[in-house]
Phi, psi and omega in degrees: 000153184259139175266122183244122171261135178235126180251122173204103185303326190261006175288160181205159176295155186305324185288350182258354180161194187261356183272070189247013187310309187275337168301315181291320176301316179301318181301311184278335172296318178300316180294333181274004175097010178266166177247086181277148166228121181254125181250124183228166179284148183283335176269112185292131189299141181057035178208174174252022181274121178247119186275346178240113185260355180244201184270008181297144178280337178206163179212134180268128178293129190278330187271059185201145183265014172215163182293114175244112199245124172274125179256133188297125168224162179289160172283129184235336177042251185256009180273116180294322181295313179293326179297317178296318178299321179297327177299314179292324176299316180299314179300311183296313185287329180292330177292334177275314187294322185297341178298340183277357186241160181302145182305138182275156169262333177215140173238127177250122177249124186248138173290166057265356174233159191285347187287330176292314173300321180296321177295321179297316180294316181298312184286329176296322177295319180297317184265004179055049179230178184281139174251132175240124176255128179251129182246112179258344176222138177279087176265140004269009182304320180292330177298321179290315183300320182267011174060033174281325177231133177284149180300334181278353182292122181299336178298331184299319180298322179293319180294318177298321179297320177294319178299313180299318179299316180298314180297325180290316188280334181294141176289324176220152179237130175244123176247144176274350176251134188291337182274020182302319180296323177300318181298314180298317180294317180299330178275352180075026184264351181283158184298324181297331178269004180095007180270182186263001190257124179276115182296339181290343179267007180263134172225170188239119172224103184287180170288178183194202183218140174275095185296331178301314180285316182303311185291327175294313184294324182295336179267332190244339181251091189252140178252134181271105184217119185294326179293323180292331181268000180296114182276348184273338185260153169269110191265125177249124187247138169236133173233139177134197185291149177240078181236172183304320183294337181279353173055041184286345175299330178298324180303317181293323178296320178292319181300323178297321179294324186261022188303321185253022186258357183085011178265132178237132180259125180243124188238121173248120180161179182211164179163175188286355177261356187299312183294324177299317180291321177298321178296321178297319179302315180291314183293324186257006176055051178267109188255006180246024174234129179236118175269120188261353182086178181289146179224146176300146183302332183297340179273345185300318179303316179294316182301312185289335179277347181267354181264182176252342181206133173257149187223145173231125179263149177179191179226155180292132181220146177305328181303328185284355177297338182271357178118176182226153180217047181288126182303315187294336181299325182282328171295320178297316177301316184298333180293343182071028176234150182294156180240135173252121176252125186273018176210167182259142171234147176292156180052046189297125175285328177297317177290318182302315184266355186053052185256014181159219182213146170240144184247128178283334175239124187265040177292149181298324180296318181292320178297313179299317180298321181289322176299317179294329175302312180292323180298324186264004179297147172287162187301320183294314181294319179295318181297327178295318175301318182296316179295321179296320180297316181294324178297321177298317180298321180294320178294329182252031172288151181293339174297315179288320180297324180293325176298322177293320178297320180300323177301322179290316182297327180290000000 
């Protein structure tokens, strides 16, 4: 049997949030006869939850049938400086903590930041084993796209150099966006362009959904909500963060257009924009939007299956030409209801499976028009969208994704 180490600072157990990719990989790797150990940061991402309260360097999560290990990092919550420091802590401490576990045959280091992949490459060299680097965000490209770093910043050149080095040194590369090869070629890093990166070592494994858990929860973890049970309204659901990047202000603009159409927007989530949006609802007398607050992920399957349309807000960006890997999209697919994406992504799964709609222009009028399109569909056409969505979820179940990962590990 093979010993697999997986490094991802921002992964977390299912009850704490949606960042469960490697928890799920570990689960299905174990069933396939492998020995996974997943190492994650002790401060749960985008929260103030600290899993290690003493001076211990690590702690093993008890509710798991394989070692799922919290590695000590500082609490950083919304502090950017502390968050960066926590990245270095994770790198430093993981090099210490892993000595306590059986030697690996493969080490997988996953972004969203480069230090976990760098630790995987360093330790794989030490243990003479294979290194796999997984890229879930195109850093530093995403920093530029979201205007975190200006293109003129000299630090950017250094970050790109680090990214290139990681891609070169890794034995295998896993990207969650299908257009990864396009990205490498566009940067001129592929061998054909004179660069050091062999495109043949790149593979694609997107995010997905654990259908085993999803289907159990939709039947057994039920939320009592009168709006969700309203049979008279066409219910459009959003679940997830309510931050500036999520463009939730657009939702209120669309709701105003659809005020008398029988469409009701139900939002489960929290974030620093919530109070601002609630104030707009009161000031502008928007009565067809209900903010329900944050809800545990276990309720999401029931919520998404009780609506008629799931929605993701955003804006068109050049970064999305390489594809998308939004976690919530796969939960939406699993609900067996169509999904509306208010922006376009390359290699679109929604288009591929005909599981909803993507909009190249995110005007409020176009969004409203598309919602009414789904509302007014005949039963047969609507049911086809629903079946297509569920088929997408089955193809991207973690059982299937883990089989693809095993091919890479071999």
